[in-house]
Short mmCIF file of C-alpha atoms and ligand atoms in Angstrom, two decimals:
data_model
loop_
_atom_site.label_atom_id
_atom_site.label_comp_id
_atom_site.label_asym_id
_atom_site.label_seq_id
_atom_site.Cartn_x
_atom_site.Cartn_y
_atom_site.Cartn_z
CA MET L 5 -4.89 21.45 1.45
CA ASN L 6 -4.85 25.35 2.36
CA GLY L 7 -2.98 25.34 6.01
CA LYS L 8 0.66 23.28 5.58
CA ASP L 9 0.39 19.53 5.94
CA ILE L 10 1.77 18.96 9.57
CA VAL L 11 1.25 15.83 9.91
CA SER L 12 3.96 15.05 6.88
CA TYR L 13 6.64 16.59 9.14
CA ASN L 14 8.52 13.73 10.78
CA TYR L 15 9.96 13.93 14.77
CA GLU L 16 12.82 16.61 13.90
CA GLU L 17 11.38 18.61 11.52
CA LEU L 18 8.17 18.89 13.86
CA ILE L 19 10.58 20.48 17.02
CA ARG L 20 12.22 22.62 14.29
CA GLU L 21 9.08 24.02 13.17
CA LEU L 22 7.71 24.77 16.70
CA GLU L 23 10.64 26.52 18.05
CA SER L 24 10.31 28.30 15.00
CA LEU L 25 7.01 29.82 15.74
CA GLY L 26 8.61 30.10 19.23
CA GLU L 27 7.71 27.46 21.29
CA LYS L 28 9.71 25.30 23.75
CA ALA L 29 10.62 22.02 22.20
CA TYR L 30 8.29 19.62 24.34
CA ARG L 31 5.44 20.96 22.51
CA GLY L 32 6.36 20.13 19.11
CA ARG L 33 6.96 16.64 21.13
CA GLN L 34 3.31 16.92 22.06
CA ILE L 35 1.34 17.92 19.11
CA TYR L 36 3.82 14.36 17.68
CA ALA L 37 2.29 12.55 19.98
CA TRP L 38 -1.61 13.60 19.69
CA LEU L 39 -0.95 13.10 15.64
CA HIS L 40 0.58 9.38 15.05
CA GLU L 41 -0.05 8.06 18.65
CA LYS L 42 -3.28 9.25 19.36
CA GLY L 43 -4.18 10.09 15.40
CA ALA L 44 -5.62 13.03 16.89
CA ASP L 45 -8.45 14.98 13.64
CA SER L 46 -8.66 18.12 14.93
CA PHE L 47 -5.61 21.39 17.11
CA GLU L 48 -8.84 21.12 19.72
CA GLU L 49 -8.52 17.67 20.73
CA MET L 50 -4.93 18.90 22.23
CA THR L 51 -5.85 19.19 25.59
CA ASN L 52 -2.44 20.06 26.80
CA LEU L 53 -1.97 22.73 24.40
CA PRO L 54 -2.67 26.13 25.20
CA LYS L 55 -5.74 27.46 23.56
CA LYS L 56 -4.55 29.88 22.14
CA LEU L 57 -1.54 27.44 20.62
CA ARG L 58 -4.15 25.61 19.25
CA GLU L 59 -5.92 28.30 17.80
CA ARG L 60 -2.39 28.89 15.87
CA LEU L 61 -2.08 26.20 14.57
CA SER L 62 -5.75 25.84 13.26
CA GLY L 63 -4.45 28.71 11.07
CA ALA L 64 -1.62 28.48 9.51
CA TYR L 65 -1.84 24.43 9.88
CA GLU L 66 -4.17 21.03 7.78
CA ILE L 67 -4.52 17.88 9.58
CA ALA L 68 -4.36 16.26 6.37
CA ARG L 69 -8.61 14.98 5.53
CA MET L 70 -8.84 11.32 5.82
CA GLU L 71 -13.02 10.98 5.66
CA THR L 72 -15.17 7.28 5.88
CA VAL L 73 -17.17 7.70 3.07
CA ALA L 74 -18.01 3.88 3.27
CA ARG L 75 -16.97 1.30 5.19
CA GLN L 76 -17.60 -3.02 3.88
CA ILE L 77 -17.30 -5.23 6.12
CA SER L 78 -17.03 -9.26 4.80
CA LYS L 79 -19.38 -11.50 5.65
CA THR L 80 -16.60 -14.87 4.44
CA ASP L 81 -13.86 -13.46 6.87
CA PRO L 82 -12.35 -11.02 8.93
CA THR L 83 -11.66 -8.57 6.68
CA GLU L 84 -13.16 -4.52 6.49
CA LYS L 85 -12.66 -1.97 3.54
CA PHE L 86 -12.60 1.40 3.41
CA LEU L 87 -12.64 3.99 0.87
CA PHE L 88 -11.99 7.47 2.80
CA GLU L 89 -11.65 10.65 1.21
CA LEU L 90 -9.50 13.29 1.50
CA SER L 91 -8.57 17.32 1.03
CA ASP L 92 -9.28 18.02 -1.96
CA GLY L 93 -12.09 15.49 -2.89
CA ASN L 94 -9.96 12.58 -3.73
CA ARG L 95 -10.59 9.18 -2.53
CA ILE L 96 -8.93 6.20 -1.44
CA GLU L 97 -8.93 3.06 -0.39
CA SER L 98 -8.00 0.84 2.14
CA VAL L 99 -8.30 -2.66 3.79
CA LEU L 100 -8.02 -4.02 6.70
CA MET L 101 -6.87 -7.88 6.89
CA ARG L 102 -7.40 -9.63 10.86
CA TYR L 103 -4.44 -12.41 10.55
CA ARG L 104 -3.43 -15.27 13.87
CA TYR L 105 -0.58 -13.02 13.89
CA GLY L 106 -1.93 -9.33 14.15
CA ASN L 107 -3.68 -6.48 12.03
CA SER L 108 -2.31 -5.94 8.88
CA VAL L 109 -3.32 -2.90 6.53
CA CYS L 110 -3.13 -2.42 2.98
CA VAL L 111 -2.80 0.91 2.05
CA SER L 112 -3.03 3.26 -1.09
CA SER L 113 0.37 5.20 -2.14
CA GLN L 114 -1.60 7.16 -5.08
CA ALA L 115 -4.84 8.54 -5.51
CA GLY L 116 -5.24 6.18 -9.70
CA CYS L 117 -2.09 4.79 -11.08
CA ARG L 118 -0.12 5.18 -13.92
CA MET L 119 1.15 1.94 -14.43
CA GLY L 120 -1.44 0.07 -16.83
CA CYS L 121 -1.38 -2.88 -15.92
CA LYS L 122 -3.99 -4.43 -18.06
CA PHE L 123 -5.78 -6.75 -15.40
CA CYS L 124 -6.46 -3.75 -12.40
CA ALA L 125 -9.03 -1.64 -11.64
CA SER L 126 -6.57 0.68 -9.56
CA THR L 127 -4.75 2.42 -12.91
CA ILE L 128 -8.06 2.54 -15.52
CA ASP L 129 -8.91 6.35 -14.99
CA GLY L 130 -4.99 6.94 -14.25
CA LEU L 131 -3.00 8.94 -11.80
CA GLU L 132 -4.62 11.94 -10.57
CA ARG L 133 -1.78 12.62 -7.74
CA ASN L 134 0.70 11.22 -5.04
CA LEU L 135 -0.50 11.29 -1.66
CA ALA L 136 1.45 13.13 0.84
CA PRO L 137 3.22 10.66 3.94
CA SER L 138 0.04 11.90 5.70
CA GLU L 139 -2.18 10.68 3.50
CA MET L 140 -0.41 6.99 3.62
CA LEU L 141 -0.16 7.07 7.46
CA ARG L 142 -3.64 8.59 8.42
CA GLN L 143 -5.55 5.85 6.30
CA ILE L 144 -3.74 3.72 9.06
CA TYR L 145 -4.56 5.91 12.07
CA GLN L 146 -8.21 5.86 11.26
CA ILE L 147 -9.07 2.66 10.86
CA GLN L 148 -7.19 1.93 14.52
CA LYS L 149 -9.34 4.61 15.68
CA ILE L 150 -12.60 3.12 13.82
CA THR L 151 -11.62 -0.13 14.87
CA GLY L 152 -10.33 0.48 18.40
CA GLU L 153 -7.66 -2.19 17.21
CA ARG L 154 -4.05 -2.17 17.13
CA VAL L 155 -2.49 -2.39 13.65
CA SER L 156 0.67 -4.37 13.62
CA ASN L 157 1.97 -5.38 9.74
CA VAL L 158 1.56 -2.61 6.67
CA VAL L 159 1.57 -3.98 3.62
CA VAL L 160 1.54 -1.48 0.49
CA MET L 161 -0.68 -3.18 -1.93
CA GLY L 162 -3.67 -0.73 -2.36
CA THR L 163 -3.82 1.74 -5.06
CA GLY L 164 -0.80 2.95 -6.83
CA GLU L 165 3.39 2.23 -7.57
CA PRO L 166 4.78 3.98 -4.12
CA LEU L 167 7.92 3.90 -6.82
CA ASP L 168 6.05 6.48 -8.18
CA ASN L 169 6.30 8.42 -5.30
CA TYR L 170 9.31 8.23 -4.38
CA ASP L 171 10.22 10.28 -1.48
CA ASN L 172 7.50 10.48 -0.24
CA PHE L 173 6.59 6.81 0.08
CA VAL L 174 10.28 6.39 2.00
CA LYS L 175 9.45 9.50 4.81
CA PHE L 176 6.30 7.30 5.34
CA VAL L 177 8.37 4.04 5.90
CA ARG L 178 10.46 6.16 7.98
CA MET L 179 7.65 7.76 10.41
CA LEU L 180 5.17 4.67 10.04
CA SER L 181 8.40 2.80 12.35
CA ASP L 182 10.08 5.90 13.91
CA GLU L 183 9.20 5.08 17.73
CA HIS L 184 7.38 8.21 18.81
CA GLY L 185 4.89 7.34 15.82
CA LEU L 186 3.31 3.78 16.17
CA HIS L 187 6.56 1.77 15.82
CA ILE L 188 6.38 -0.48 13.90
CA SER L 189 8.89 -2.95 12.75
CA GLN L 190 10.10 -2.29 9.13
CA ARG L 191 10.40 -5.80 9.16
CA ASN L 192 6.60 -5.87 9.60
CA ILE L 193 6.00 -3.50 6.70
CA THR L 194 5.98 -4.57 2.88
CA ALA L 195 5.52 -2.98 -0.44
CA SER L 196 5.08 -3.93 -3.66
CA THR L 197 5.97 -2.35 -6.69
CA CYS L 198 5.52 -3.34 -10.26
CA GLY L 199 9.72 -3.34 -11.50
CA ILE L 200 11.07 0.61 -11.44
CA VAL L 201 14.06 -1.12 -11.72
CA PRO L 202 16.28 2.96 -11.04
CA ALA L 203 13.67 3.52 -7.84
CA MET L 204 14.19 -0.14 -6.59
CA ARG L 205 17.94 0.03 -6.33
CA ARG L 206 17.59 3.85 -4.88
CA LEU L 207 15.12 1.70 -2.03
CA ALA L 208 18.39 -0.75 -1.63
CA GLN L 209 20.81 2.22 -0.16
CA GLU L 210 18.30 3.60 2.01
CA GLY L 211 19.17 0.93 5.07
CA LEU L 212 15.72 0.04 5.27
CA GLN L 213 14.40 -3.85 6.41
CA ILE L 214 11.20 -3.80 4.81
CA THR L 215 10.49 -6.31 2.49
CA LEU L 216 10.17 -5.42 -0.92
CA ALA L 217 7.15 -7.58 -3.59
CA LEU L 218 8.18 -7.59 -7.59
CA SER L 219 4.44 -7.88 -9.14
CA LEU L 220 6.13 -10.01 -11.76
CA HIS L 221 2.92 -11.64 -13.25
CA GLY L 222 5.05 -13.25 -16.24
CA SER L 223 8.16 -15.70 -16.81
CA THR L 224 9.48 -14.28 -19.53
CA GLN L 225 10.29 -10.40 -20.66
CA GLU L 226 7.23 -11.03 -23.51
CA LYS L 227 4.68 -12.62 -21.30
CA ARG L 228 5.23 -9.79 -19.19
CA LYS L 229 4.96 -7.07 -21.96
CA ARG L 230 1.43 -8.20 -22.07
CA LEU L 231 0.46 -7.63 -19.30
CA MET L 232 2.46 -4.82 -17.99
CA PRO L 233 3.13 -2.00 -20.17
CA VAL L 234 6.71 -1.09 -17.43
CA ALA L 235 8.20 -3.89 -18.85
CA ASN L 236 8.60 -1.40 -22.27
CA ARG L 237 10.60 0.00 -20.12
CA TYR L 238 12.78 -2.42 -17.78
CA GLU L 239 13.70 -5.17 -19.43
CA LEU L 240 12.60 -8.29 -17.37
CA GLY L 241 16.41 -8.95 -16.38
CA GLU L 242 17.63 -5.82 -15.18
CA VAL L 243 14.33 -6.56 -13.22
CA MET L 244 15.84 -9.51 -11.50
CA GLU L 245 19.43 -7.93 -11.48
CA ALA L 246 17.31 -4.99 -9.49
CA CYS L 247 16.21 -7.81 -7.06
CA ASP L 248 19.23 -9.22 -6.32
CA TYR L 249 20.82 -6.14 -5.53
CA TYR L 250 17.87 -5.49 -2.92
CA PHE L 251 18.62 -9.07 -0.83
CA GLY L 252 22.75 -8.40 -1.58
CA LYS L 253 22.26 -4.61 0.41
CA THR L 254 19.83 -5.28 3.27
CA GLY L 255 19.48 -9.06 3.54
CA ARG L 256 16.29 -9.28 2.70
CA ARG L 257 14.63 -11.81 0.67
CA MET L 258 12.28 -11.15 -1.83
CA THR L 259 8.86 -11.56 -2.70
CA PHE L 260 7.16 -12.17 -5.83
CA GLU L 261 3.46 -11.75 -6.50
CA TYR L 262 2.03 -13.52 -9.81
CA SER L 263 -1.23 -13.65 -11.25
CA LEU L 264 -2.44 -16.03 -12.77
CA VAL L 265 -5.02 -15.63 -15.56
CA ALA L 266 -6.47 -18.07 -17.63
CA ASP L 267 -4.77 -18.43 -21.05
CA VAL L 268 -2.32 -16.12 -20.64
CA ASN L 269 0.39 -17.25 -18.23
CA ASP L 270 -1.24 -20.42 -16.69
CA THR L 271 0.62 -23.04 -18.15
CA ASP L 272 2.71 -25.61 -17.71
CA ALA L 273 5.51 -24.33 -19.44
CA ASP L 274 4.93 -20.74 -18.09
CA ALA L 275 4.71 -22.78 -14.46
CA GLU L 276 8.73 -24.11 -15.99
CA GLU L 277 9.44 -20.66 -17.40
CA LEU L 278 8.72 -19.54 -13.95
CA SER L 279 10.20 -22.27 -11.55
CA GLY L 280 13.69 -22.17 -13.63
CA LEU L 281 13.52 -18.11 -13.00
CA LEU L 282 13.43 -17.96 -9.25
CA LYS L 283 15.28 -21.55 -8.41
CA ASN L 284 18.36 -20.30 -7.08
CA ARG L 285 16.61 -17.41 -5.90
CA ASN L 286 16.29 -16.84 -1.46
CA CYS L 287 12.56 -15.52 -2.22
CA HIS L 288 9.18 -16.24 -1.90
CA LEU L 289 6.28 -16.60 -4.50
CA ASN L 290 3.05 -15.82 -4.16
CA LEU L 291 0.15 -16.87 -6.40
CA ILE L 292 -2.66 -14.66 -6.81
CA PRO L 293 -5.76 -16.13 -8.46
CA VAL L 294 -6.81 -12.88 -11.34
CA ASN L 295 -9.42 -10.88 -8.93
CA PRO L 296 -11.75 -10.60 -12.66
CA VAL L 297 -12.06 -6.57 -13.10
CA LYS L 298 -15.42 -6.08 -14.99
CA GLU L 299 -13.63 -3.57 -18.00
CA ARG L 300 -10.43 -5.84 -18.03
CA GLY L 301 -11.88 -8.99 -19.57
CA LEU L 302 -9.14 -11.63 -18.10
CA LYS L 303 -10.35 -14.80 -16.21
CA ARG L 304 -8.69 -16.63 -13.26
CA PRO L 305 -8.07 -20.45 -14.23
CA ASP L 306 -9.92 -22.63 -11.98
CA SER L 307 -8.65 -23.57 -8.80
CA LYS L 308 -7.28 -26.84 -10.27
CA LYS L 309 -5.43 -25.64 -12.23
CA VAL L 310 -4.44 -22.93 -9.30
CA TYR L 311 -3.01 -25.99 -7.50
CA GLU L 312 -0.85 -27.73 -10.56
CA PHE L 313 0.52 -25.06 -11.37
CA GLU L 314 1.16 -24.51 -6.85
CA ASN L 315 1.92 -28.28 -7.41
CA LYS L 316 5.07 -27.53 -10.44
CA LEU L 317 6.98 -25.13 -8.96
CA GLU L 318 6.87 -27.30 -5.56
CA LYS L 319 8.54 -29.92 -7.52
CA ASN L 320 10.86 -27.55 -8.30
CA GLY L 321 11.43 -26.33 -5.01
CA ILE L 322 9.95 -22.85 -5.18
CA ASN L 323 8.55 -21.82 -1.97
CA VAL L 324 5.70 -20.83 -2.71
CA THR L 325 2.14 -20.34 -0.88
CA ILE L 326 -1.22 -19.50 -3.47
CA ARG L 327 -2.40 -16.16 -1.40
CA ARG L 328 -6.19 -16.71 0.55
CA GLU L 329 -8.52 -14.30 -0.83
CA ARG L 330 -9.33 -12.58 1.66
CA GLY L 331 -12.53 -9.76 1.02
CA SER L 332 -13.29 -10.56 -2.75
CA ASP L 333 -16.94 -10.05 -1.89
CA ILE L 334 -16.33 -6.62 -0.97
CA ASP L 335 -14.91 -5.65 -4.12
CA GLY L 336 -11.01 -6.42 -1.91
CA ALA L 337 -8.74 -6.56 -5.60
CA CYS L 338 -6.62 -2.88 -6.22
CA GLY L 339 -8.77 -0.16 -7.07
CA GLN L 340 -12.38 -2.14 -7.21
CA LEU L 341 -14.15 0.09 -4.44
CA ARG L 342 -12.91 3.12 -5.15
CA ARG L 343 -14.37 2.60 -8.75
CA ARG L 344 -17.15 1.24 -8.04
CA TYR L 345 -17.82 4.92 -6.41
CA ALA L 346 -16.26 6.47 -9.16
CA VAL L 347 -18.65 5.09 -11.52
CA ARG L 348 -22.12 4.98 -9.40
CA LYS L 349 -21.35 8.54 -8.37
CA ARG L 350 -20.87 9.43 -12.65
CA GLU L 351 -24.11 7.77 -12.94
CA THR L 352 -26.19 8.33 -10.63
CA GLY L 353 -24.84 11.99 -8.37
CA ASP L 354 -25.82 9.46 -5.25
CA GLU L 355 -22.94 9.47 -2.46
CA ILE L 356 -24.07 5.36 -0.07
CA ILE L 357 -22.65 4.62 3.32
CA CYS L 358 -22.80 0.71 3.13
CA ASN L 359 -22.13 -1.13 6.61
CA ASP L 360 -23.25 -3.79 5.77
N1 SAH A 415 1.84 -0.92 -8.06
C1 SAH A 415 2.54 -2.01 -6.67
C2 SAH A 415 1.28 -2.43 -5.33
C3 SAH A 415 -0.13 -2.32 -6.13
S1 SAH A 415 -1.04 -3.86 -6.46
C4 SAH A 415 2.88 -2.85 -7.68
O1 SAH A 415 2.34 -3.34 -9.07
O2 SAH A 415 3.09 -3.63 -7.29
C5 SAH A 415 -0.76 -5.36 -5.27
C6 SAH A 415 -0.38 -6.17 -5.81
O3 SAH A 415 -2.10 -6.79 -6.57
C7 SAH A 415 0.37 -6.46 -7.80
O4 SAH A 415 0.89 -7.24 -7.82
C8 SAH A 415 -0.62 -6.60 -8.28
O5 SAH A 415 -0.06 -7.19 -9.72
C9 SAH A 415 -1.83 -7.00 -7.65
N2 SAH A 415 -3.17 -7.11 -8.38
C10 SAH A 415 -3.33 -5.61 -8.81
N3 SAH A 415 -4.92 -6.25 -9.57
C11 SAH A 415 -5.41 -7.71 -9.23
C12 SAH A 415 -6.60 -7.70 -9.49
N4 SAH A 415 -7.02 -7.71 -10.58
N5 SAH A 415 -6.05 -9.57 -9.14
C13 SAH A 415 -4.58 -10.15 -8.69
N6 SAH A 415 -3.71 -9.19 -8.76
C14 SAH A 415 -4.32 -7.28 -9.07
#
């Protein structure tokens, strides 16, 4: 970005910034409303500001670019996927999922990822960079503008590890739930982590009311290590303690995510071990049959096996659901659309906008 990243200023910071320019505080409030309620893409749109001020702002500040490169609308369910281009040419993806209770957007927290999970497409080319609060917020603003629909829920389950971009992520949550912006209830925000223990403990102390989801994917330290390199850093025991700490501090029930991979973590013994791990915990378990990523060579279990796995957990008293698949016809899994475009661009130099 050339100018200062104005969308990353929170309400108080923006008012102070305008005052430092010799403007009245209400100008800061007006600009905040343009940026965070109306999702303005330019200063020219801010018609209730004097032209002089708009020009001054254009010269020194920048509204984080979020340009739609591709929009894919699923034919099988009410889901759409967006590929956005940022100021520096990096691309990120976001997904809109419509439910009976409202619209949910899945946002990316980083361009790329350095966590290296074995089943995930987002991490294949490593981490490009962290996203600024503005770039997380504007994924949602842009989707609201494009579709004309209101977003009520947000999940930070797109590309990236939110707790590897801690400060920007926490600021994003505060701004997203701020009454001067979209004012989305923190209880309607879920963030998923691969289990960075110190950051989970720090998050527990932020005084936030968001749901934390832990990507478990294995019920023992050994199993987890096979799929998730982060497990080499933090033992399963410590991770579970951090989950208990989060629940204790916030009163928010944890969600656990478990991607089922054929012949890797889907046996009866796995179901028993997983039950043992979660038994006395006040939590919810989401089973996600793995979305096969070409480069990864992992298979999903057949649906009979998935139901058997679920049944076993249910019998053991675990609160479990199979995550209903969304948008698998539009590269629904983490990082797949972004990756397909990167590969295609490398191989053919093509740019494609698809609206099918
Ligand atoms: N970095 C965070 C959030 C990103 S991914 C995390 O690790 O939790 C959101 C969820 O999708 C995670 O549980 C992740 O493990 C899972 N996921 C990623 N790729 C997947 C795939 N191909 N199939 C099924 N689940 C996948």
